XYZ file of C-alpha atoms in Angstrom:
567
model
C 22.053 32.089 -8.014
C 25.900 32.342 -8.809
C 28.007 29.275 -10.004
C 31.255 30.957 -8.694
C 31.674 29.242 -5.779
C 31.566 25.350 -4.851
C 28.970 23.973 -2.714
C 29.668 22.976 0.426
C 27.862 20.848 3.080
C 27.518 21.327 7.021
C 25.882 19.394 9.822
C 23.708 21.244 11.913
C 21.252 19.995 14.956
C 17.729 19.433 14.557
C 16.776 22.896 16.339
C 18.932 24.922 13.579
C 17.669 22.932 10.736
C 14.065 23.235 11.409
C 14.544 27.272 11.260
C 16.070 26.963 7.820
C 13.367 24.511 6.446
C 10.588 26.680 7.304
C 12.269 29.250 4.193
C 11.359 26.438 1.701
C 7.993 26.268 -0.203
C 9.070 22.356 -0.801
C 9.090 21.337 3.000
C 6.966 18.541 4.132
C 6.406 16.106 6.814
C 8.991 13.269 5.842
C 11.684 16.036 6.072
C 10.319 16.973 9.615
C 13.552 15.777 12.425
C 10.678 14.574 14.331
C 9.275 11.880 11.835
C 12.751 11.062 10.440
C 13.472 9.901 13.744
C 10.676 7.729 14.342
C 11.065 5.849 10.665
C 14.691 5.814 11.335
C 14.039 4.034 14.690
C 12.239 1.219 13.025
C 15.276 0.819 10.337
C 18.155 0.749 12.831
C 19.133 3.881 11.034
C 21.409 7.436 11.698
C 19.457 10.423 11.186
C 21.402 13.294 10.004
C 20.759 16.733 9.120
C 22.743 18.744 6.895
C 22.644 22.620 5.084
C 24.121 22.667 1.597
C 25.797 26.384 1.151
C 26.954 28.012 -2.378
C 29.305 30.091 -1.538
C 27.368 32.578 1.161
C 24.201 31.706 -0.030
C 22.259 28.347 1.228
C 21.165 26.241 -2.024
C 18.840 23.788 0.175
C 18.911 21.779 3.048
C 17.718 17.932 3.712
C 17.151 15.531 6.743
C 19.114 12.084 5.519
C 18.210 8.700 7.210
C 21.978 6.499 6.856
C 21.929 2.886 7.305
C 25.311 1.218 7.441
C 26.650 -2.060 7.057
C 28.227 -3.460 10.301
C 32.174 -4.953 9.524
C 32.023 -4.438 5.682
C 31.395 -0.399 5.796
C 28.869 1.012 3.375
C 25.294 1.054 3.665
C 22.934 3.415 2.176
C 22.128 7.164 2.929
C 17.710 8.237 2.363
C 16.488 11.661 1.026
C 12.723 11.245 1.106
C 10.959 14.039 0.021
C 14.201 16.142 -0.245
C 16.685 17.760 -0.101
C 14.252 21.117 0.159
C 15.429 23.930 -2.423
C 12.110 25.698 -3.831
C 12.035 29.336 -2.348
C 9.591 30.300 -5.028
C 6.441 28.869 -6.753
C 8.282 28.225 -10.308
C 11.797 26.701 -8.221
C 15.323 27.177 -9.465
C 16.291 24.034 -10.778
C 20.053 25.013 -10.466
C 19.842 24.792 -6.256
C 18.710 21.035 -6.933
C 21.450 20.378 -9.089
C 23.920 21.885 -6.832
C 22.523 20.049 -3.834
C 22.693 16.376 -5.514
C 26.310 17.175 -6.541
C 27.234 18.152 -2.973
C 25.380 15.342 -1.256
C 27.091 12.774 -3.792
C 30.214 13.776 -2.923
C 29.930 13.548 0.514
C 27.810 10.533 0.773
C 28.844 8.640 -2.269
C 32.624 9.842 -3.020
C 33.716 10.641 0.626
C 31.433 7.953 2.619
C 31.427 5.188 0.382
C 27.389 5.134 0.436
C 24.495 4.530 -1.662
C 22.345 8.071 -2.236
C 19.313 7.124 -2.640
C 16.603 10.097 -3.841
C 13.037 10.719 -3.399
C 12.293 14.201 -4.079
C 9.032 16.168 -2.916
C 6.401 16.640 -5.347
C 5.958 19.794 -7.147
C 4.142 21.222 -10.218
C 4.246 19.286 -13.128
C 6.941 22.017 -15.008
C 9.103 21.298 -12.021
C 8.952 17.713 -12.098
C 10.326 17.414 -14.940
C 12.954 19.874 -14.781
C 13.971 18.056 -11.376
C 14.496 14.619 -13.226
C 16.526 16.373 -15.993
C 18.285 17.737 -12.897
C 18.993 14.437 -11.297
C 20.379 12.702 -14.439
C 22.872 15.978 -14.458
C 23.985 14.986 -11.269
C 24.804 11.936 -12.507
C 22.323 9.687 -10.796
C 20.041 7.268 -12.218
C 16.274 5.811 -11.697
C 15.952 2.713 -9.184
C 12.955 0.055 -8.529
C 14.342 -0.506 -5.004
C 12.249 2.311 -3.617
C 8.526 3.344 -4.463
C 7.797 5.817 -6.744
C 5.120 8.018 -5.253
C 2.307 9.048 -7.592
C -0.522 11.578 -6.298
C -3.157 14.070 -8.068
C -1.809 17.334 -7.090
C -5.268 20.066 -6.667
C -4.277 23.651 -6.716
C -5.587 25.889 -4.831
C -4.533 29.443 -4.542
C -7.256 30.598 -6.457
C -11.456 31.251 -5.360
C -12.823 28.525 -3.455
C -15.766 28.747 -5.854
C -13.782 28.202 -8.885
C -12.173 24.975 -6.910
C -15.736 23.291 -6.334
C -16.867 24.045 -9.901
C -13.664 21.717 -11.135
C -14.681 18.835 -9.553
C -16.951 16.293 -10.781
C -20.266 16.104 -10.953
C -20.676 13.400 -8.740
C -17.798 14.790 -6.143
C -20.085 18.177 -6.164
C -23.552 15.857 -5.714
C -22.327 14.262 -2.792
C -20.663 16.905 -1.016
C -23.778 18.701 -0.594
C -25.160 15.588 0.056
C -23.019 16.012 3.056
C -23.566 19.425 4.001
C -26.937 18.918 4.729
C -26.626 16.189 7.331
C -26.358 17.517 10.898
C -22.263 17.019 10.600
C -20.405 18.838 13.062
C -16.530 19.472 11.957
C -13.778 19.659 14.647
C -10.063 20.471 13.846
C -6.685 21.125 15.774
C -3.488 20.148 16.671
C -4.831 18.978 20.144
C -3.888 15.042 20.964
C -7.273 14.194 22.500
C -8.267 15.170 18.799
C -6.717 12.088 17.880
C -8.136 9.674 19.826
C -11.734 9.173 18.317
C -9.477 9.500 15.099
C -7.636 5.711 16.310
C -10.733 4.319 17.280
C -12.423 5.037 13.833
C -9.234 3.310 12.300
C -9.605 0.475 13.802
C -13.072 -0.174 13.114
C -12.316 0.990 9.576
C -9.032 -2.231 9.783
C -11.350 -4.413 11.159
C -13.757 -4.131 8.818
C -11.491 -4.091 5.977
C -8.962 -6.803 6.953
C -5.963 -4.417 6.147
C -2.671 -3.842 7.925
C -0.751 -0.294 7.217
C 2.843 0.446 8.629
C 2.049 4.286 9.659
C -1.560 4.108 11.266
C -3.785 6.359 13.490
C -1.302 4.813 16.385
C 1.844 5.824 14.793
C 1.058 9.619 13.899
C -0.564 10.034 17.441
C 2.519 8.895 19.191
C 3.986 11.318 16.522
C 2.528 14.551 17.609
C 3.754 15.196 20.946
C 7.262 14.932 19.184
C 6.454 17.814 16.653
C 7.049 21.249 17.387
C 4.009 23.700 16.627
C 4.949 24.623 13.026
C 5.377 21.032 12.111
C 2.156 19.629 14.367
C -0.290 17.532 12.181
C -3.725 18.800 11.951
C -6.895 16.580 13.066
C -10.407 16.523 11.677
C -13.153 14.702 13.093
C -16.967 14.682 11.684
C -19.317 14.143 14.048
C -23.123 12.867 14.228
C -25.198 13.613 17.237
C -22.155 13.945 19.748
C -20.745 10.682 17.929
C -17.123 10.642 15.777
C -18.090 9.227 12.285
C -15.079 9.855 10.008
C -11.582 11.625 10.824
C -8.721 13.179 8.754
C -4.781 13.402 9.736
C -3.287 15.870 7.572
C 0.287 18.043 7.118
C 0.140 21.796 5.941
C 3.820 22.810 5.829
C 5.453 24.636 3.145
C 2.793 25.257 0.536
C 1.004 22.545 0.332
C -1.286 20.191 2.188
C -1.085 16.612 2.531
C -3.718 14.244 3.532
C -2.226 11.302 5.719
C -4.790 8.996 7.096
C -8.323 8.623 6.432
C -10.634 7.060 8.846
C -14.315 6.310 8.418
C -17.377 4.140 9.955
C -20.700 2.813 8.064
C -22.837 5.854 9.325
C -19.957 8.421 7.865
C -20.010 6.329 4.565
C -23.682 6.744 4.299
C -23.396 10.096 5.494
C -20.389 11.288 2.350
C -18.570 12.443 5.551
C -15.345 12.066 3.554
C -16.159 14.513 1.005
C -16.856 16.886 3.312
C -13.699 15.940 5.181
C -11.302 17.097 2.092
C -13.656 19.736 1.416
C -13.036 21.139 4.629
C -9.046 20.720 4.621
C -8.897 22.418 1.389
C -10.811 25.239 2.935
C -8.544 25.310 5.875
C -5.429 24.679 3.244
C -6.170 27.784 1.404
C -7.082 30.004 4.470
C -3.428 29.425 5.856
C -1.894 30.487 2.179
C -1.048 26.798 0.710
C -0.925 27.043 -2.702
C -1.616 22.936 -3.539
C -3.411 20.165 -2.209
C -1.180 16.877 -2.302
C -4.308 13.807 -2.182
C -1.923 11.462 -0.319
C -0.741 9.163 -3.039
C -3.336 7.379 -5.407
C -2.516 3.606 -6.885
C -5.516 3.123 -9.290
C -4.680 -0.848 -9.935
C -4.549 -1.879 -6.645
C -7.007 0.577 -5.015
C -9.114 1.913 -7.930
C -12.004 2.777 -5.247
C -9.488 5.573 -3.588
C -8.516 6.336 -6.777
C -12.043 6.935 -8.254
C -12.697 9.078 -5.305
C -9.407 11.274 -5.170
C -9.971 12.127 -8.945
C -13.369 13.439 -8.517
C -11.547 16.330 -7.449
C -9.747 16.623 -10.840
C -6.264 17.327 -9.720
C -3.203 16.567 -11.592
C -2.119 13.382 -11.899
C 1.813 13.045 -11.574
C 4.874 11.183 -9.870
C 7.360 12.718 -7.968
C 10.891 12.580 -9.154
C 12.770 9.920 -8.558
C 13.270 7.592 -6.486
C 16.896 8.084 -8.026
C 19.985 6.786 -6.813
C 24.084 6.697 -7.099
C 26.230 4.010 -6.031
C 30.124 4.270 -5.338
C 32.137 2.822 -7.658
C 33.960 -0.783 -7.628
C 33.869 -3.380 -5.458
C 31.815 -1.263 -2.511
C 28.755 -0.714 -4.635
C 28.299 -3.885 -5.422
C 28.792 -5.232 -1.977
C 26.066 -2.433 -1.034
C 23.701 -3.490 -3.532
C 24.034 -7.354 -2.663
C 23.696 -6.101 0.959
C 20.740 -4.551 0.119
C 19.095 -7.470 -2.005
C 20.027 -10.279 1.209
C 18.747 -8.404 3.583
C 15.226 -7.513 1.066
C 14.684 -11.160 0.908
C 15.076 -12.407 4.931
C 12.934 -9.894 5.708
C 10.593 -11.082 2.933
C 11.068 -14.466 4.117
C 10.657 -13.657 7.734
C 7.685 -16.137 9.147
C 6.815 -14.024 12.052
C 3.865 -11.278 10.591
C 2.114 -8.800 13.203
C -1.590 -9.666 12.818
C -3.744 -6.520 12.734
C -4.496 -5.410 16.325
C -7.475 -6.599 17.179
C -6.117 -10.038 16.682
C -4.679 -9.510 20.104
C -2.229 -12.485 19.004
C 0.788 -13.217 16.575
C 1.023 -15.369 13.807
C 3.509 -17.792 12.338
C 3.317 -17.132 8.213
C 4.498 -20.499 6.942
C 4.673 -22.853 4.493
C 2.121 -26.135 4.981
C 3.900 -29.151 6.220
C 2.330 -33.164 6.265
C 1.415 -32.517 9.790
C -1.047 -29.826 8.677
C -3.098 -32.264 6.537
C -5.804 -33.483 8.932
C -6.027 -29.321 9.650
C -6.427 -28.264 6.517
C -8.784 -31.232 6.144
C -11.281 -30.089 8.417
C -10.649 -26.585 7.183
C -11.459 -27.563 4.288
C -14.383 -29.276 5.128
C -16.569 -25.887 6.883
C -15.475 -23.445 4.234
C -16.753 -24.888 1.047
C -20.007 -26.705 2.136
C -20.888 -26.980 -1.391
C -17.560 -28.746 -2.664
C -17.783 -32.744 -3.448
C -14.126 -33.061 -2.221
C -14.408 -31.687 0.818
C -17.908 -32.854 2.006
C -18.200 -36.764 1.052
C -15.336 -38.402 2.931
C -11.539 -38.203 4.145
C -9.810 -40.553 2.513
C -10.624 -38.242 -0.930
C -9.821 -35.312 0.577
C -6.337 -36.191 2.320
C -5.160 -37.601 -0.948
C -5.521 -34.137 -2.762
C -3.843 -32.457 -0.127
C -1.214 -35.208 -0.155
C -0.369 -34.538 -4.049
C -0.589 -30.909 -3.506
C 2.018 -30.546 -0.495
C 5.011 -31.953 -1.517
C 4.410 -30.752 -5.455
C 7.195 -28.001 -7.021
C 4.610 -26.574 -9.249
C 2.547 -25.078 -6.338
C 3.070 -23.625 -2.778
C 1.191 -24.046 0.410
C 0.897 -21.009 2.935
C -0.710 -21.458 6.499
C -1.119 -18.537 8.869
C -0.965 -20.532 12.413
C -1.528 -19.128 15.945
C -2.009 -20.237 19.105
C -5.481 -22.230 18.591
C -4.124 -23.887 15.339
C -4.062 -23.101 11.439
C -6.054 -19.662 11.182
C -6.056 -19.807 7.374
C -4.370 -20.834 3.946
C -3.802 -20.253 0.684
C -2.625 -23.085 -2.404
C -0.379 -20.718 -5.052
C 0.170 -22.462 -8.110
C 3.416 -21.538 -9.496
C 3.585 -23.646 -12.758
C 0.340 -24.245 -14.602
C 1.945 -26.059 -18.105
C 3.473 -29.372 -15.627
C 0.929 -31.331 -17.020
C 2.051 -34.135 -14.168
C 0.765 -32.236 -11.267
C -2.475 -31.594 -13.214
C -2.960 -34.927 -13.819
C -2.044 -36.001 -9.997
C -4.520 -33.289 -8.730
C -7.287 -34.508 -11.291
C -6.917 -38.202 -9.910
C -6.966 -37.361 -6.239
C -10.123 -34.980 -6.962
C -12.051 -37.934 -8.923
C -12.750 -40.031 -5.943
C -14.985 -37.737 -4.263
C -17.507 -38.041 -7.619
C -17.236 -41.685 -7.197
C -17.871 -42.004 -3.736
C -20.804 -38.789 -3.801
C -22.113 -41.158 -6.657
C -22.565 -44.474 -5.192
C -22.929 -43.125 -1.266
C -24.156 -39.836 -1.303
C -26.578 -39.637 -4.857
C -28.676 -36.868 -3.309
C -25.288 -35.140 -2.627
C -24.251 -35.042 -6.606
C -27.783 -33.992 -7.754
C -27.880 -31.034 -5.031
C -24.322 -30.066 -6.419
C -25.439 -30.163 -9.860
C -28.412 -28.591 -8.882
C -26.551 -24.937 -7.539
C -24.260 -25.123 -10.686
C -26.910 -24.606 -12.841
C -28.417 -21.935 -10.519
C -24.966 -19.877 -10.312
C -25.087 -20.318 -13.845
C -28.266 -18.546 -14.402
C -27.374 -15.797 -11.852
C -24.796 -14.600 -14.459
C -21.207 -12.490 -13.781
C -21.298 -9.726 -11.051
C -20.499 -6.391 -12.263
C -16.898 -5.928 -12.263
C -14.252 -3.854 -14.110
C -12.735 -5.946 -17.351
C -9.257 -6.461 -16.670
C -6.859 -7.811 -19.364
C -5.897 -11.778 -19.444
C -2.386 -12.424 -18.478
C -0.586 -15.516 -20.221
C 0.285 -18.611 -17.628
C 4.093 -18.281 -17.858
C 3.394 -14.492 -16.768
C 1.153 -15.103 -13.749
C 0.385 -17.080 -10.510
C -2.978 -18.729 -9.807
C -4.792 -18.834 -6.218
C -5.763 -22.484 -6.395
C -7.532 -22.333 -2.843
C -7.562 -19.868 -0.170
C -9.770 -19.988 3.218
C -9.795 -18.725 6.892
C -11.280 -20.663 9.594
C -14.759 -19.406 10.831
C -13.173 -18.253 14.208
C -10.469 -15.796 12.766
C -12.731 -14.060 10.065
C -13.290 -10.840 10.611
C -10.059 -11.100 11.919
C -7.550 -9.651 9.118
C -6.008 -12.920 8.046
C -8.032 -13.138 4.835
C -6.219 -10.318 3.662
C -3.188 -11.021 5.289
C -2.749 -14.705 3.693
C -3.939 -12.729 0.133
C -1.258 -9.974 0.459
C 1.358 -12.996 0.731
C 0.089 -14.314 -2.131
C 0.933 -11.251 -3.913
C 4.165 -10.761 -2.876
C 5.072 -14.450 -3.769
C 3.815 -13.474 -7.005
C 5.968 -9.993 -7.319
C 8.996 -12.541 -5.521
C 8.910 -14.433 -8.826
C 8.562 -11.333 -11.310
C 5.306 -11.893 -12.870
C 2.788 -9.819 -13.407
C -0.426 -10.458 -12.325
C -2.266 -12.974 -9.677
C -5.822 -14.808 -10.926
C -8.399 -16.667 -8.994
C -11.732 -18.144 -8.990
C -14.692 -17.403 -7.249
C -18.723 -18.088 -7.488
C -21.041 -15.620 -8.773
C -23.201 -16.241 -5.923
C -20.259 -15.372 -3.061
C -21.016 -11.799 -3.006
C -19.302 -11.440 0.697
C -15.558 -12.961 -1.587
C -16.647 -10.705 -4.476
C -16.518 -7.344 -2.465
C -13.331 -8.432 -0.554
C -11.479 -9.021 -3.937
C -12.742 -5.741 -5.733
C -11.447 -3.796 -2.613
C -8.243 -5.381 -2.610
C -8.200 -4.373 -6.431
C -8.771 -7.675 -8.657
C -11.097 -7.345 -11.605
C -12.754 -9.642 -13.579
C -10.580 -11.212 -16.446
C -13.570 -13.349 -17.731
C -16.442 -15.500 -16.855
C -15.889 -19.784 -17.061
C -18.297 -22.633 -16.367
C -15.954 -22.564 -13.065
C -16.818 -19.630 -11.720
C -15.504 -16.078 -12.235
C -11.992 -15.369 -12.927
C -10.422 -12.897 -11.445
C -7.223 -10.832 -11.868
C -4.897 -8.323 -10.497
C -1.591 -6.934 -11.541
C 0.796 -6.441 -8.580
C 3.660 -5.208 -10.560
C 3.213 -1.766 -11.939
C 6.745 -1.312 -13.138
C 5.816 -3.562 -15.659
C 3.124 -2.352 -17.656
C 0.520 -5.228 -19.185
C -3.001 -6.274 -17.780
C -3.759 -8.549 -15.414
C-alpha cells in the first residue's frame, strides 16, 4: 500500500457499505448496518457509515454509532469491532494506521467528538501490531469501555488435528454426547429461533440472570439481516424435544458464538459440547479460518471459562478499547458529559426484572417505613437466627441502628405486592461506633431466647456445632482482600414468593456495582456450610472461598479486573 496520497473519508448508505465489508477477513457482526442500528436505537444514537480511501485504493471501512450532546455540541463517535482493514490472514498494519488518522480527523479535529475504539479481534501477531498502531495514531487506552477478552481456536487445519488439541475431559464428554440419540438442526430460518428463546428463558429462570442482548433481541435481529450477514441457529434435540441451542455469526473468517442456551436434560446430556463441536465443523466447512468462543471472564464466570478452555484456544484481548478526545475546553466538557450521564443511569431506581417476573421493580434504598417489612422478612428467611426468631422489639432495634448508619447501605427491590428482597452493604468496617451499635441491638435477642425461649438457645447452639462438624464446601481459594479495599454483604434475602424469580441475583449484581461505584476491589460475604442451595448460587455468580470462620464461610469476589489483586 502507497503512502503518496492522503486518506480521505466518504459516507456511503448501508446497501454500498455492506458490498465493501464483505472484501474484509476482519468483518463481524457488530459492524453489520443491521445490528448497529438496533444498539444505536437503545442509545439515542446516529449510525453512520463511512469508506476510508488512500488515494484510489480503499484502506478500510467502519460502521460508527455518534452520540451527541444536545445545546453544548460534542458527544462521542463508537467503532466496535472496527474500522475493518484485514484483506489477508497476516493484515497490513499500515491500512489501520491510516484509517485511525482519517477517522480522527474527521471525528475528533473536524467534529469536535470523542473517537472511541474497539477493534475486532485477530491473531495474536496482529494484536499487537494493532495497539502499536493505535498509539501511532495518537490515541490512548480508556476504562470507559470493556475490553473484550476471548480464546481464539483456529481452525483451518484437519478437523482431526482440532479434536486431538482439546482436553481430555472436553474430548471425554463430547463423545459422551455423540452417543445420546441427539438430533442437530441448523439454519438461518426464524422458526429456528424460537425453541432457541424458550430454552433461554428456562436457562434465566433457573439461573436468576438478566443479559442486555438475549434470545429475544437477536431473533427480532434476523429478519433485519440480509443473507450474508443472517445469524446461524443450532438446536439439539432429544426425542422430538429442543434441549440446548446455539446463536452464532460466521462472517469474514471467523465464527463467533453469541448465545448459549441449555435445559437440565441437555446438561446431563453434554449437549453443549456437541453444540461447539458442531459449529466448528460447520465453521470450517464454509472456509473460516478461527473460532472466536464469545468472550470468556474467568473471575466472574470461571464455570464458562473452564469450559471454553477445554478447547485450548488462545487466550487474548482485542485491541483497545482506545480513545482520542479533542482538545481544550470541548473534551473535557465531553468527558464530564460522559461521567454525569454514567452515574444517573447508575443511579436510576427503575431496573427491568427478568421476564418472567411479568412485573417491574423499584431498586431503592431502605427507608424507616420499610422496617416492620424487612422485619417479617427477616423473620421467614433465617429460621435459625436468634434475632430474627425470638421477638420484635430485638429485631426492629437492629434494623433501626442499621438504617440511618453512614458506614452501611440498605437496598430493597419493591414491587407491586411489597419489598421482594434486600441486601445490608457495609461500606466502612474500621467505625468501631456502628459495630458497637449493631452489637447492642443484636444482644437482646440472647437475653430474651435465654430467659423466654431456653429450648430456643440450646437448639441454636445445637446446629452450630453440627455445621461445624460438616466442615467447608469445596470451593476455589480466593485471595483475602484488606477492609479499606472491599465491601461486605452484611445481609441479603428475597422473600419466599419472588425466589426463583431473578431478584436474588438482581439485588447481588447491585451490590457489586456499589462496590465497583466506590473503587474497591472485591465484595465478601458469609454463608453456612450447610446452605448448599446459597453455596451454588454464589459459585455461579463467581465468589470463592476466602477462608473458613466459626461464622460461617467467607466468601469473596473481585468485581474490578482493571485492578489486579485477589478478592
Amino acid at each position: 500500500m502507497t503512502d503518496l496520497h492522503p486518506a480521505s473519508i466518504r459516507h456511503v448508505d448501508h446497501a454500498a457499505w455492506r458490498e465493501l465489508a464483505a472484501r474484509f477477513l476482519d468483518d463481524n457482526y457488530q459492524q453489520s448496518p443491521a445490528y448497529a442500528r438496533a444498539i444505536a436505537r437503545r442509545q439515542r444514537a446516529a449510525v453512520e457509515h463511512v469508506v476510508i480511501e488512500h488515494g484510489q485504493e480503499i484502506a478500510g471501512v467502519a460502521t460508527i454509532r455518534v452520540r451527541t450532546l444536545p445545546l453544548i455540541g460534542g458527544g462521542i463517535a463508537y467503532v466496535t469491532g472496527g474500522p475493518l482493514t484485514r484483506q489477508a490472514r497476516a493484515g497490513d498494519v499500515r491500512r489501520l494506521g491510516h484509517c485511525l488518522q482519517t477517522l480522527s480527523a474527521e471525528y475528533v479535529e473536524r467534529r469536535g467528538l470523542v473517537l472511541r475504539v474497539l477493534a475486532p479481534v485477530g491473531s495474536p501477531p496482529w494484536n499487537e501490531r494493532a495497539s502499536t498502531a493505535f498509539v501511532g495514531a495518537g490515541m490512548t487506552p480508556t476504562d470507559r469501555s470493556r475490553r473484550y477478552r476471548t480464546l481464539l481456536l483456529e481452525i483451518d487445519r484437519p478437523l482431526d488435528e482440532i479434536r486431538a488439541g482439546c482436553s481430555k475431559y472436553w474430548r471425554r464428554n463430547l463423545r459422551r454426547a455423540e452417543q445420546r440419540p441427539f438430533v442437530v438442526q441448523s439454519g438461518t430460518t426464524v422458526d429456528l429461533f424460537e425453541p432457541i428463546q424458550t430454552l433461554y428463558a428456562r436457562l434465566r429462570d433457573r439461573k436468576g440472570f438478566h443479559a442486555p442482548f438475549d434470545a429475544d433481541f437477536f431473533r427480532a435481529l434476523q429478519p433485519d439481516l440480509p443473507g450474508d450477514e443472517q445469524l446461524t441457529a443450532s438446536v439439539v434435540q432429544l426425542h422430538g424435544e429442543p434441549v440446548a441451542g446455539l446463536v452464532t455469526s460466521m462472517l469474514g473468517d471467523t465464527c463467533m458464538p453469541l448465545l448459549l442456551a441449555v435445559d437440565v436434560e441437555g446438561l446431563r446430556g453434554y449437549a453443549v459440547y456437541l453444540l461447539q463441536w458442531h459449529s466448528i465443523v460447520m465453521a470450517r466447512t464454509r472456509g473460516l479460518s478461527y473460532y472466536d468462543l464469545g468472550g470468556i471472564d474467568p473471575e466472574r464466570n470461571p464455570g464458562v471459562y473452564n469450559f471454553k478452555l477445554g478447547l485450548r484456544g488462545h487466550d487474548l484481548c482485542a485491541p483497545g478499547p482506545f480513545e482520542r478526545r479533542p482538545p481544550g475546553v470541548r473534551g473535557a466538557v465531553c468527558r464530564g458529559a460522559e461521567a454525569v450521564h454514567r452515574r444517573l443511569s447508575r443511579a436510576r431506581p427503575r431496573v427491568s426484572l427478568p421476564a418472567s417476573t411479568g412485573a417491574e421493580t423499584v431498586l431503592r434504598r431502605a427507608e424507616p417505613g420499610d422496617v416492620e417489612q424487612l422485619v417479617a422478612l427477616c423473620r421467614r428467611s433465617f429460621p435459625e437466627s436468634l434475632r430474627w426468631q425470638v421477638g420484635g422489639d430485638p429485631a426492629r432495634r437492629w434494623w433501626r441502628a442499621v438504617l440511618p448508619s453512614a458506614s452501611c447501605e440498605t437496598w430493597v427491590s419493591a414491587g407491586p405486592g411489597g419489598i421482594q428482597g434486600y441486601f445490608v452493604l457495609v461500606i466502612n468496617e474500621r467505625d468501631r461506633n456502628f459495630a458497637r451499635r449493631v452489637a447492642d441491638a443484636a444482644r437482646g435477642p440472647w437475653l430474651r431466647a435465654a430467659l423466654r425461649r431456653p429450648w430456643a438457645v440450646a437448639a441454636h447452639v445445637f446446629r452450630g456445632l453440627r455445621r461445624r462438624r460438616k466442615g467447608a464446601a469445596a470451593a476455589p481459594s480466593v485471595q483475602r482482600t484488606p477492609p479499606g479495599e472491599r465491601t461486605w454483604v452484611e445481609l441479603i434475602a428475597v422473600a419466599p414468593r419472588c425466589r426463583g424469580r431473578g431478584v436474588a441475583a438482581l439485588l447481588l449484581e447491585h451490590a457489586e456495582s456499589r462496590t465497583r461505584q466506590m473503587k474497591r476491589r472485591a465484595v465478601q460475604l458469609t454463608v453456612t456450610p450447610g446452605n448448599r442451595v446459597a453455596l451454588q448460587r454464589y459459585a455461579r455468580s463467581g465468589y470463592g472461598l476466602v477462608h473458613e470462620s466459626a461464622g460461617g464461610l467467607i466468601l469473596g469476589k473481585h468485581v474490578d479486573a482493571g485492578r489486579g489483586g485477589g478478592s
